[in-house]
Coordinates of C-alpha atoms in Angstrom, one line a residue:
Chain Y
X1 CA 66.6 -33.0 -40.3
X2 CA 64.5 -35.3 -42.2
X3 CA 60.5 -36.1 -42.4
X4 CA 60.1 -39.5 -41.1
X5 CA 56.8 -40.4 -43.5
X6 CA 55.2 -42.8 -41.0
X7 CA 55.0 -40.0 -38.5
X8 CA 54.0 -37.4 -40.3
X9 CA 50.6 -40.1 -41.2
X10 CA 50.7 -40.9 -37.9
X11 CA 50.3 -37.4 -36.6
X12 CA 48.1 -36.3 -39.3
X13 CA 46.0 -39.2 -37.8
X14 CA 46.6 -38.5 -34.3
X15 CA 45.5 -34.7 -34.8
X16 CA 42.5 -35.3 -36.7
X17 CA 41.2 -37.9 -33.4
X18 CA 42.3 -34.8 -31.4
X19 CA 40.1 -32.6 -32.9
X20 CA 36.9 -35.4 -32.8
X21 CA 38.2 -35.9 -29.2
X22 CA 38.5 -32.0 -28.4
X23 CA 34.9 -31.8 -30.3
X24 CA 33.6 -34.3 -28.3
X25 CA 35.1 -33.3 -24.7
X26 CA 35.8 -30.0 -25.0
X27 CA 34.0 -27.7 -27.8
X28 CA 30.5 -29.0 -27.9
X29 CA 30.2 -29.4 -23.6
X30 CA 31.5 -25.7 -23.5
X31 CA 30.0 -24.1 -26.2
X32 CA 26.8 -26.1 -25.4
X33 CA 27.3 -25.0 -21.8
X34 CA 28.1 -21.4 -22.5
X35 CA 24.8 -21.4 -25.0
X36 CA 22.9 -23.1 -22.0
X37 CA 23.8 -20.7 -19.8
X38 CA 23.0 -17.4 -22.2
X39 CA 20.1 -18.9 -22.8
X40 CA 19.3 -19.6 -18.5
X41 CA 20.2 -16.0 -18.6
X42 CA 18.0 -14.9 -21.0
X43 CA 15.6 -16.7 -20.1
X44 CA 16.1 -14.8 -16.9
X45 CA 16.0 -11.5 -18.7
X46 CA 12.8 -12.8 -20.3
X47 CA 11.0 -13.7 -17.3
X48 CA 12.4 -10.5 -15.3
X49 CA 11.1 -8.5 -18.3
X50 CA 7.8 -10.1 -18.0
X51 CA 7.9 -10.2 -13.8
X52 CA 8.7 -6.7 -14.1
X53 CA 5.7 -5.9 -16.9
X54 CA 3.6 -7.9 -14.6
X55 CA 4.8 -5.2 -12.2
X56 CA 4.0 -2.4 -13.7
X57 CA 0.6 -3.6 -14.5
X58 CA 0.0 -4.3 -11.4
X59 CA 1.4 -0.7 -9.8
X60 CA -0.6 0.6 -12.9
X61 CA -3.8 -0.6 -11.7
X62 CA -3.1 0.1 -8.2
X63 CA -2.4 3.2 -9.0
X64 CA -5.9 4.0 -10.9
X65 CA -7.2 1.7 -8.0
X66 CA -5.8 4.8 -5.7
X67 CA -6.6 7.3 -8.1
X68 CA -10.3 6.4 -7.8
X69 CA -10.1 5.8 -3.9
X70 CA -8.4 9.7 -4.0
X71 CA -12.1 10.7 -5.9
X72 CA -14.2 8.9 -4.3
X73 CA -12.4 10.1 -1.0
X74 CA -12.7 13.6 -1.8
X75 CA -16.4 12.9 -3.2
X76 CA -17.3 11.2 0.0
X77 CA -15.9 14.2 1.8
X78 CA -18.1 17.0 -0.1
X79 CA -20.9 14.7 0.1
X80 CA -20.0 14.5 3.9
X81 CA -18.7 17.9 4.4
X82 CA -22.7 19.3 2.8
X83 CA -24.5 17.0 5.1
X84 CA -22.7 18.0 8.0
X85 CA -23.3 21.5 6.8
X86 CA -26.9 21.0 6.4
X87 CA -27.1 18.9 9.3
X88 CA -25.2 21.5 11.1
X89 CA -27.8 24.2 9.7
X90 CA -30.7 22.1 10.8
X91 CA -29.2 21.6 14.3
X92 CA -28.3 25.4 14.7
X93 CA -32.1 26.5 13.1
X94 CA -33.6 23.8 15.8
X95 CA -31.0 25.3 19.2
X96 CA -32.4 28.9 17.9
X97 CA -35.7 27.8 17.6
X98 CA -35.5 25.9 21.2
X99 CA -33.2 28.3 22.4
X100 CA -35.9 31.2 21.2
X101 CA -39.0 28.8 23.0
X102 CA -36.9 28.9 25.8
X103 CA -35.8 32.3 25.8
X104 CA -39.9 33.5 25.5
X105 CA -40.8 30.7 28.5
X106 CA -37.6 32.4 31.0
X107 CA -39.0 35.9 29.7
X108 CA -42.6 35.0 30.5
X109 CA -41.7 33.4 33.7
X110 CA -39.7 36.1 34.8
X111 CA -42.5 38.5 33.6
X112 CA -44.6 36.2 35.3
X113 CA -42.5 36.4 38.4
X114 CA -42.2 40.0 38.3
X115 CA -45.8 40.2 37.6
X116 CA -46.3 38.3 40.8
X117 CA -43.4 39.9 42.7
X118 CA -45.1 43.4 41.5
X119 CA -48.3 42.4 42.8
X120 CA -47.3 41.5 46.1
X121 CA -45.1 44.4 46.4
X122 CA -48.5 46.1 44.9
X123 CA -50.5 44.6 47.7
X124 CA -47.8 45.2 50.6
X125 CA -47.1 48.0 49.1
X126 CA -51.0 49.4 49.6
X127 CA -51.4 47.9 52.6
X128 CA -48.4 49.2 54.5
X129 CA -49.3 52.9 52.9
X130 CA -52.9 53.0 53.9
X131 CA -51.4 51.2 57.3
X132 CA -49.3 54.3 57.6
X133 CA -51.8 56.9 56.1
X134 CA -54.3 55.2 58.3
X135 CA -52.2 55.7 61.4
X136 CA -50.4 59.6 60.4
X137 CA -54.1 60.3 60.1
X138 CA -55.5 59.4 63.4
X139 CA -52.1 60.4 65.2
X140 CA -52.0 64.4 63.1
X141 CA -55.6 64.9 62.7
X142 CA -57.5 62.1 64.7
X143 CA -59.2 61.1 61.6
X144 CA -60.1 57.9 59.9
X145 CA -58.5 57.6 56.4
X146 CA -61.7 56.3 55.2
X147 CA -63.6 60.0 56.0
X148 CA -60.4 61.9 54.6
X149 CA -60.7 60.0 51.6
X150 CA -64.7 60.7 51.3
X151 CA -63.7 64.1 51.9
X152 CA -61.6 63.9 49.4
X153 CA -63.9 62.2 46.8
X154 CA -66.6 65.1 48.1
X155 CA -63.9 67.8 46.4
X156 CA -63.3 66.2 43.2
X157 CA -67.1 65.9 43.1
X158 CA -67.9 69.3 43.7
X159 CA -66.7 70.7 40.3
X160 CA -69.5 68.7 38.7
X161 CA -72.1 69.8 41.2
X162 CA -73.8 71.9 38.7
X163 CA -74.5 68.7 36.8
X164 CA -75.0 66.8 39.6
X165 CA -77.6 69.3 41.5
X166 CA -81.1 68.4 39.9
X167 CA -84.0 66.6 41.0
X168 CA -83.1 63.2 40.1
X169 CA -79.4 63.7 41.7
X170 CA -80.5 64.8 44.6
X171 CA -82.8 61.8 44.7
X172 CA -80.0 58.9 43.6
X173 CA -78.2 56.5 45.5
X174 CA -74.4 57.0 45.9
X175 CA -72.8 53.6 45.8
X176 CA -69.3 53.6 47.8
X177 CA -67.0 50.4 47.0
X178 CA -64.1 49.6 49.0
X179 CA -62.3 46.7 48.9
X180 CA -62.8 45.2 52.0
X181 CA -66.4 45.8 54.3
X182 CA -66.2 49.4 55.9
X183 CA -67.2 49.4 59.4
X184 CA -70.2 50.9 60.7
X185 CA -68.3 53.8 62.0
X186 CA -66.6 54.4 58.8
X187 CA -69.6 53.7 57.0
X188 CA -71.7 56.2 59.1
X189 CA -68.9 59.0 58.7
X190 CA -69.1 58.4 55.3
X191 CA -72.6 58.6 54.7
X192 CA -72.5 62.0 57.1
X193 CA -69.7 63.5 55.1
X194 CA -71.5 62.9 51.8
X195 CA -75.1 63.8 53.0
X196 CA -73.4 67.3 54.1
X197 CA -73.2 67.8 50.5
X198 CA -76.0 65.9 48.9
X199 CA -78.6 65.6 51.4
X200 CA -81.3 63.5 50.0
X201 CA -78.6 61.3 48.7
X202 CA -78.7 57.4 50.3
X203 CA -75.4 55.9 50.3
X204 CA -74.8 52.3 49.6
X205 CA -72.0 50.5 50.4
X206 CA -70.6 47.6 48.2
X207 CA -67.4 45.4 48.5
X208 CA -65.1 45.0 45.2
X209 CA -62.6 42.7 45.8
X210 CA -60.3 43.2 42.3
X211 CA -60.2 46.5 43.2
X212 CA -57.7 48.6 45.0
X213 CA -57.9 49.7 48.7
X214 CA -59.4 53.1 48.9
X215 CA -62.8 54.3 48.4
X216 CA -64.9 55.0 44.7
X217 CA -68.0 56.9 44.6
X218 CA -70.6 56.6 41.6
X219 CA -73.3 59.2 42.2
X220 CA -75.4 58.8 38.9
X221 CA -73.1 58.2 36.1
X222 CA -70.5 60.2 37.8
X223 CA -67.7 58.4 39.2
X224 CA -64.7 59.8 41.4
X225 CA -62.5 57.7 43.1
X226 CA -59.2 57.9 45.4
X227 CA -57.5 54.5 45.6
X228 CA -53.5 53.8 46.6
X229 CA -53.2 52.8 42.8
X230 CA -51.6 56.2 41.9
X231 CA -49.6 55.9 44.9
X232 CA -47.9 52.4 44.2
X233 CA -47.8 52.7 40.3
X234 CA -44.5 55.1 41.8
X235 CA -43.4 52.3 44.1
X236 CA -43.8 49.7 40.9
X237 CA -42.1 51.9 38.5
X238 CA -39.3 52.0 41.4
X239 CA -39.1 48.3 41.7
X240 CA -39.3 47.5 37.8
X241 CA -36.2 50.2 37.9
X242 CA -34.4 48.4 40.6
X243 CA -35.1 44.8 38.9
X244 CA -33.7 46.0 35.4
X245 CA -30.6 47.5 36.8
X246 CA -30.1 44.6 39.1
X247 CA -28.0 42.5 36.5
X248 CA -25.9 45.5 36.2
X249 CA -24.9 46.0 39.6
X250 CA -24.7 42.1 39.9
X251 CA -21.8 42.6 37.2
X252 CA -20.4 45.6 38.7
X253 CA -19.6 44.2 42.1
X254 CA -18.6 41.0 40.4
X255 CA -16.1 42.7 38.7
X256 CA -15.0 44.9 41.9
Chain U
X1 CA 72.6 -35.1 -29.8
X2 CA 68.8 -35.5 -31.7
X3 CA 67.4 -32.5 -33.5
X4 CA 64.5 -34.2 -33.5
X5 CA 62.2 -37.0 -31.6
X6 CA 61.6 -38.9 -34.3
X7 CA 65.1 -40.4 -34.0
X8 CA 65.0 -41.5 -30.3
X9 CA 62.7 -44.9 -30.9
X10 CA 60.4 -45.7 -27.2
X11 CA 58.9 -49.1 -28.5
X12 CA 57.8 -51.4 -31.5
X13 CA 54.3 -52.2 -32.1
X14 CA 54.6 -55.4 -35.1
X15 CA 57.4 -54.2 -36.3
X16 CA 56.4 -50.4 -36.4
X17 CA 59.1 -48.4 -34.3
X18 CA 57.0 -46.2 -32.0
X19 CA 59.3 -42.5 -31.9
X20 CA 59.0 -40.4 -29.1
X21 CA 57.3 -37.8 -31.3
X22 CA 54.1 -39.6 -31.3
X23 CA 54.2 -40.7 -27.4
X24 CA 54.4 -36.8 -26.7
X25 CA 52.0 -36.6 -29.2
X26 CA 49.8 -38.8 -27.0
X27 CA 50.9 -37.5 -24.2
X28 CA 49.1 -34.0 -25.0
X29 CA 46.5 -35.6 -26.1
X30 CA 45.6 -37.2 -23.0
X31 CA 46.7 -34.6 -21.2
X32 CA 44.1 -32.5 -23.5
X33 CA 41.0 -34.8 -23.8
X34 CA 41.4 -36.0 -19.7
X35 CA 41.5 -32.1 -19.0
X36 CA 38.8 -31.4 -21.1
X37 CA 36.6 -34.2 -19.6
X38 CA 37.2 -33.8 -16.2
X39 CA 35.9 -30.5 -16.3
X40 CA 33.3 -30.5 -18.5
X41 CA 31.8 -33.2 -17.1
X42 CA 28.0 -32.6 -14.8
X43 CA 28.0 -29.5 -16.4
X44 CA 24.5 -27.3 -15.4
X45 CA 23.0 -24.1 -17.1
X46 CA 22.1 -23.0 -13.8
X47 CA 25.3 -23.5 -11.7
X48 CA 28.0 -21.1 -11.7
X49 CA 31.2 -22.4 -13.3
X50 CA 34.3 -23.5 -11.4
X51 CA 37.5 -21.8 -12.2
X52 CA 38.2 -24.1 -13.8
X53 CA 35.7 -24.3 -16.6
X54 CA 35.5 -20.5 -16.4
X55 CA 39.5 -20.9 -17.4
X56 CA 38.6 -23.2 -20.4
X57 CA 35.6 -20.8 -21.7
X58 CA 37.9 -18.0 -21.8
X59 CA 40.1 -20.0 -23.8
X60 CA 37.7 -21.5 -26.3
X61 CA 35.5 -18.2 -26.8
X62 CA 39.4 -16.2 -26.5
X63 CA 39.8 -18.6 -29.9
X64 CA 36.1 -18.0 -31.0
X65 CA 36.8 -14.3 -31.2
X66 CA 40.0 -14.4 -33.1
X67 CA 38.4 -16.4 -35.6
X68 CA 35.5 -14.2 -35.9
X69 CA 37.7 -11.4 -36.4
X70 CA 39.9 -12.9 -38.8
X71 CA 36.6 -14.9 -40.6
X72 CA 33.3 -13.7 -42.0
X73 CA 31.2 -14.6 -39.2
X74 CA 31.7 -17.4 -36.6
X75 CA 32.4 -21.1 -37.6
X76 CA 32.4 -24.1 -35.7
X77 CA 33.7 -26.1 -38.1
X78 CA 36.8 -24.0 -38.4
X79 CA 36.6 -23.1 -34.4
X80 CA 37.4 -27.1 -34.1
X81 CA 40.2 -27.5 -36.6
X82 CA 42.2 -23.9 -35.7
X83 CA 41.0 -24.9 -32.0
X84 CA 42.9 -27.9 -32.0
X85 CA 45.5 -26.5 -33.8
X86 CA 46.3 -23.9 -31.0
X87 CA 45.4 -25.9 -28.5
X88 CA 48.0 -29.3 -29.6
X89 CA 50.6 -26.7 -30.4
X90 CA 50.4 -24.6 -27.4
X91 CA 50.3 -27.2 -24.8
X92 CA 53.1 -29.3 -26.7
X93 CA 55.4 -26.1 -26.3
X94 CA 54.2 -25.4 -22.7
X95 CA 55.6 -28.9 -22.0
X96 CA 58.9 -28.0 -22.9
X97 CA 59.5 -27.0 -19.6
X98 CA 59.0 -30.3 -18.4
X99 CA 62.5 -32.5 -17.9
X100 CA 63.1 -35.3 -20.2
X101 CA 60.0 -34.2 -22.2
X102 CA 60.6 -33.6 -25.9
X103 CA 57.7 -31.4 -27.9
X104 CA 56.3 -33.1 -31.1
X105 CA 56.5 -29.6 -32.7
X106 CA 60.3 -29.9 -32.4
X107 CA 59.9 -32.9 -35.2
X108 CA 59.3 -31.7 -38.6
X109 CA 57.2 -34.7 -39.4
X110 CA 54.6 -33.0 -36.5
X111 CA 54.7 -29.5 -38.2
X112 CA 54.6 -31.5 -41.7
X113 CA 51.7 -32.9 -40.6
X114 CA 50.1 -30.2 -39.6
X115 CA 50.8 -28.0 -42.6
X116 CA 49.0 -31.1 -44.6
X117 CA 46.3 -30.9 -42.5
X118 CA 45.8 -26.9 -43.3
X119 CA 46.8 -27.9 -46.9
X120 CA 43.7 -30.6 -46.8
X121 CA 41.8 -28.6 -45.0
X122 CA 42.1 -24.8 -47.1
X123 CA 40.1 -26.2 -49.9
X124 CA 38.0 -28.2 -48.0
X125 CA 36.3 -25.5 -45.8
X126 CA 36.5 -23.5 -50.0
X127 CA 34.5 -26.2 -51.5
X128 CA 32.3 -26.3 -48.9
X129 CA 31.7 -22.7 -49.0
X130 CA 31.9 -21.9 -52.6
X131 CA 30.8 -25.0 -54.2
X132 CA 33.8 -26.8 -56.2
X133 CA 34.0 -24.6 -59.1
X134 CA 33.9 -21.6 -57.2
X135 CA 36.6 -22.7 -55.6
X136 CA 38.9 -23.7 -58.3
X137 CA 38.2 -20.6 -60.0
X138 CA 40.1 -18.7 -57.3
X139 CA 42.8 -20.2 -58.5
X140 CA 42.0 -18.0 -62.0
X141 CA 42.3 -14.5 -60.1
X142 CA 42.9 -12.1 -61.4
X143 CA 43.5 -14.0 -64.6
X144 CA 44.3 -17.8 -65.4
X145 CA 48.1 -16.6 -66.0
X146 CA 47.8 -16.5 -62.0
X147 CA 47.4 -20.1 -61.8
X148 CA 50.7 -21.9 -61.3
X149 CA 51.7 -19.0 -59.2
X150 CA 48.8 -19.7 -56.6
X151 CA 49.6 -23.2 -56.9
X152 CA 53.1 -22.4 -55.8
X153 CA 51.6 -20.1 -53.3
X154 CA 49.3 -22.8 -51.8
X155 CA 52.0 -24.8 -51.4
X156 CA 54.4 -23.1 -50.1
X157 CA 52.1 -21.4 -47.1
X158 CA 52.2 -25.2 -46.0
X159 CA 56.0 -25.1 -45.9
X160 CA 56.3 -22.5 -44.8
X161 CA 53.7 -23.0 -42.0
X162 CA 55.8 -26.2 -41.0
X163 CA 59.7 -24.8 -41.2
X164 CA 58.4 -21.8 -39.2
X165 CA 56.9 -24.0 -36.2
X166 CA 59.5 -26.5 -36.7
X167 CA 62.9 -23.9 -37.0
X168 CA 61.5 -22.3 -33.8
X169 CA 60.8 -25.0 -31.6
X170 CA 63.7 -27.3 -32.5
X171 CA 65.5 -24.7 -32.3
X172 CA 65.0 -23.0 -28.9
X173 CA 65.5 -27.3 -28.2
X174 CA 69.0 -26.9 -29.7
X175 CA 69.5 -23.5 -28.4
X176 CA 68.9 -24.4 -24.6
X177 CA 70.6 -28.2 -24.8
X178 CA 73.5 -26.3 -25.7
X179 CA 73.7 -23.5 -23.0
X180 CA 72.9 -26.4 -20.8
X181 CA 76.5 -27.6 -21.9
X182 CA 78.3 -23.9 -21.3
X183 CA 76.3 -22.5 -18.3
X184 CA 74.6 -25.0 -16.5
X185 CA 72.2 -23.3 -14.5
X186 CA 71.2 -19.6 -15.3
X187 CA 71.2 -19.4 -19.2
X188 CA 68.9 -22.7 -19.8
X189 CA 66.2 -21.2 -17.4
X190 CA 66.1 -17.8 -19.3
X191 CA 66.1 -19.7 -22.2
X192 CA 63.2 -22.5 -21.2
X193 CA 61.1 -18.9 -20.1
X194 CA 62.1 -17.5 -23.3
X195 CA 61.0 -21.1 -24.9
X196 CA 57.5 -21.1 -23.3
X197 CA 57.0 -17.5 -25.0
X198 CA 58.2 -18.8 -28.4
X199 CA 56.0 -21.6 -27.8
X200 CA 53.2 -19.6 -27.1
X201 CA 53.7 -16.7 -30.4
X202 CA 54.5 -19.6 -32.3
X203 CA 51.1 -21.7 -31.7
X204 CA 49.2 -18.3 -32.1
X205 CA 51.2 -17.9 -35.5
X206 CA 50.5 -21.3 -36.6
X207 CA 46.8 -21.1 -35.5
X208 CA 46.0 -17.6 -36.8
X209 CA 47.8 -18.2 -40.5
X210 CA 46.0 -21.4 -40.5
X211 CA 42.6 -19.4 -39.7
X212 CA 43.9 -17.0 -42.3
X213 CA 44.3 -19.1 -45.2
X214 CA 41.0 -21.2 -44.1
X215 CA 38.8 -17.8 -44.3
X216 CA 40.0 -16.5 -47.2
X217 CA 39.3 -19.9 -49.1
X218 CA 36.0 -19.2 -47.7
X219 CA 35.3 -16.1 -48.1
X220 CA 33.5 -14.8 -51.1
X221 CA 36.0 -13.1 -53.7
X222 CA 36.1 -9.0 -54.5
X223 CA 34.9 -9.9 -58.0
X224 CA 31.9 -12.0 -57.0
X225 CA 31.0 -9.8 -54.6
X226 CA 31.0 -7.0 -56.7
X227 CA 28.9 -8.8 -59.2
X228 CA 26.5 -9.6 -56.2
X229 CA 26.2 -5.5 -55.4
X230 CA 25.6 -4.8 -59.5
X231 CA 22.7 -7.8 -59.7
X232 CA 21.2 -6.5 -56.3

């Protein structure tokens, strides 16, 4: 064992161009590499950090961007949602307003109609009863309605023959009004009937076409009269019946 | 029978026998520096490393941390020389296991020089951290009656640094050449594996003691530091 001198300066040598060497090739190239890469990485970190920042700013102002679509939204709605309302006011106010013009033009066209349907049933009405009165009459008693009815106009007047039975009565003209022209027959059996009573009485005879068939007598401010009026306001208020309980028995036998 | 490489002469350069302490010695070093620049060579921040590389970081930051445990803070200056240190050492052991190949650390004139270089280098990496008188005066602590007994001291961690790495080495050498001479076969394997672990512990001894005495040359002393605390 001995320490050859030459070698040990030799190897003192050779370590210290091992260490410039392992400087050179190794140390600085992995160090610098592993320093590199930390600072790749952090630059990583750094732009992630930033990407992410970026991120959030962006979902933050998205989010207030929602945030303010959510009010507006729900402002929009109520705004909406009242002129719907109002609109929807306005449209009801205008079908119950049309619907109320409507409603008054059925009700005066059915009145209308059951005006018109009254006064032809009126009119039938009268003309098939004095038809039949007419004929019973003549087939009973073999008498003209027309003289019945004077006779009967004769006895309502009589009550107010005390009134009637002065000078200027007895002197007046009766008028008779019919609805249609008497016949001279008629008109002659009137005039007999009512002369039997008030002798110096001239009759006149007159034609009223708005009025009802039968006869009226005006004998100086006195006026009797026997028309089928009285008759067929029963027969109206018996149709009028019939017509309001129609609906009624429409939904009855529906329902059956 | 050599105890040691210096003895068996490869070549003369002008008269200069060339031993086969210093081929190995070149040897690792190519084998080293060729390693070291094949892989580091094209290297990019933003490509993965090989295994390769990935094998040498771990080493090199492996020998980073050690020497931030053992110093006060990291050092690249002193990351180079213990580096080097573990790295020559370790690799010249590893190569025992290679036939006909005879490790420089088995020569006391490798270890020698090595121990000089930690001998140059412990007050070197002191004067360049404390400034020349600062680091004479450690040689004063605790009092100047200290002084010829830290000279001794300084001298004898480098011989001791050098027997140590040298006794071990040439002597797992010794210890498996003569096996190899009673039992051929099994006893010289269990001895080389047994070798490569020596190897190893030794070149972390050598390395860490080296580290050891570099940082605390370096490091600032419990009086001055004290001192430092009172003026702050």
């Amino acid at each position: 064992m001995s320490i050859d001198w030459i070698t040990v300066t030799a190897q003192i040598a050779n370590f210290l161009v091992l260490v410039w060497l392992l400087k050179r090739f190794l140390y600085r190239p992995i160090l610098g590499g592993i320093d590199a890469r930390e600072a790749e990485i952090s630059n990583r970190m750094q732009d992630a950090v930033t990407a992410r920042d970026k991120a959030e700013a962006i979902e933050e102002t998205y989010r207030d961007k929602v945030q303010a679509l959510h009010v507006a939204q729900a402002e929009m709605t109520e705004t909406i949602r009242q002129k719907a309302e109002q609109q929807r006011d306005v449209l009801l106010a205008d079908a119950h307003a049309q619907m109320a013009v409507e409603q008054a033009n059925w009700q005066a066209y059915l009145d209308g109609e059951t005006r018109k349907y009254t006064a032809k049933m009126h009119g039938a009405g009268a003309g098939a009863l004095l038809s039949l009165t007419r004929k019973a009459l003549i087939d009973l008693a073999d008498e003209t309605l027309e003289a019945q009815m004077i006779r009967h106009l004769i006895q309502k007047i009589k009550p107010l023959a005390p009134k009637l039975n002065n000078a200027s009565v007895q002197t007046a003209t009766a008028v008779v009004t019919s609805h249609a022209a008497l016949t001279d027959a008629v008109q002659n059996a009137v005039r007999s009937e009512l002369q039997t009573e008030f002798p110096k009485v001239s009759v006149r005879f007159n034609t009223e076409a708005l009025q009802a068939p039968g006869l009226v007598l005006r004998l100086d401010g006195v006026q009797v009269a026997w028309t089928v009026d009285t008759y067929i306001d029963g027969l109206e208020a018996m149709i009028a019946d019939q017509l309001a309980k129609g609906p009624e028995m429409r939904a009855q036998s529906n329902g059956t | 029978m050599n105890l040691t490489p210096d003895q068996i002469i490869i070549f003369e350069v002008w008269g200069l026998p060339i031993n086969a302490t210093l081929v190995f010695t070149w040897v690792v070093m190519a084998l080293l520096v060729a390693a070291s620049m094949v892989i580091t060579r094209n290297l990019r921040p933003d490509v993965p490393p090989n295994r390769w590389r990935t094998m040498l970081e771990v080493i090199v930051q492996g020998i980073q941390a050690q020497i931030e445990e053992i110093a006060d803070g990291p050092s690249r200056h002193l990351l180079y020389f213990a580096g080097t240190l573990f790295l020559f050492v370790a690799v010249s052991n590893l190569l025992l296991v290679v036939p006909g190949f005879e490790p420089p650390t088995s020569s006391l004139s490798t270890t020698t020089a090595l121990a000089i270089c930690v001998l140059i280098a412990v007050p070197m990496f002191g004067v360049s951290s404390r400034g020349l008188g600062g680091y004479l005066k450690t040689y004063l602590e605790p009092t100047f009656i200290m002084l010829p007994f830290n000279i001794i001291s300084e001298f004898s961690r480098g011989i001791s640094l050098a027997i140590r790495l040298y006794g071990n080495i040439m002597s797992g050498a010794v210890i498996a050449a003569i096996l190899l001479t009673v039992a051929p076969f099994f006893f010289p394997v269990v001895m080389d594996v047994l070798g490569l672990l020596t190897g190893m512990i030794q070149a972390y001894i050598f390395a860490i003691l080296a580290t050891v005495y570099i940082a605390g040359a370096t490091a600032p002393s419990p009086q001055s530091s004290t001192e430092k605390d009172i003026q702050q």
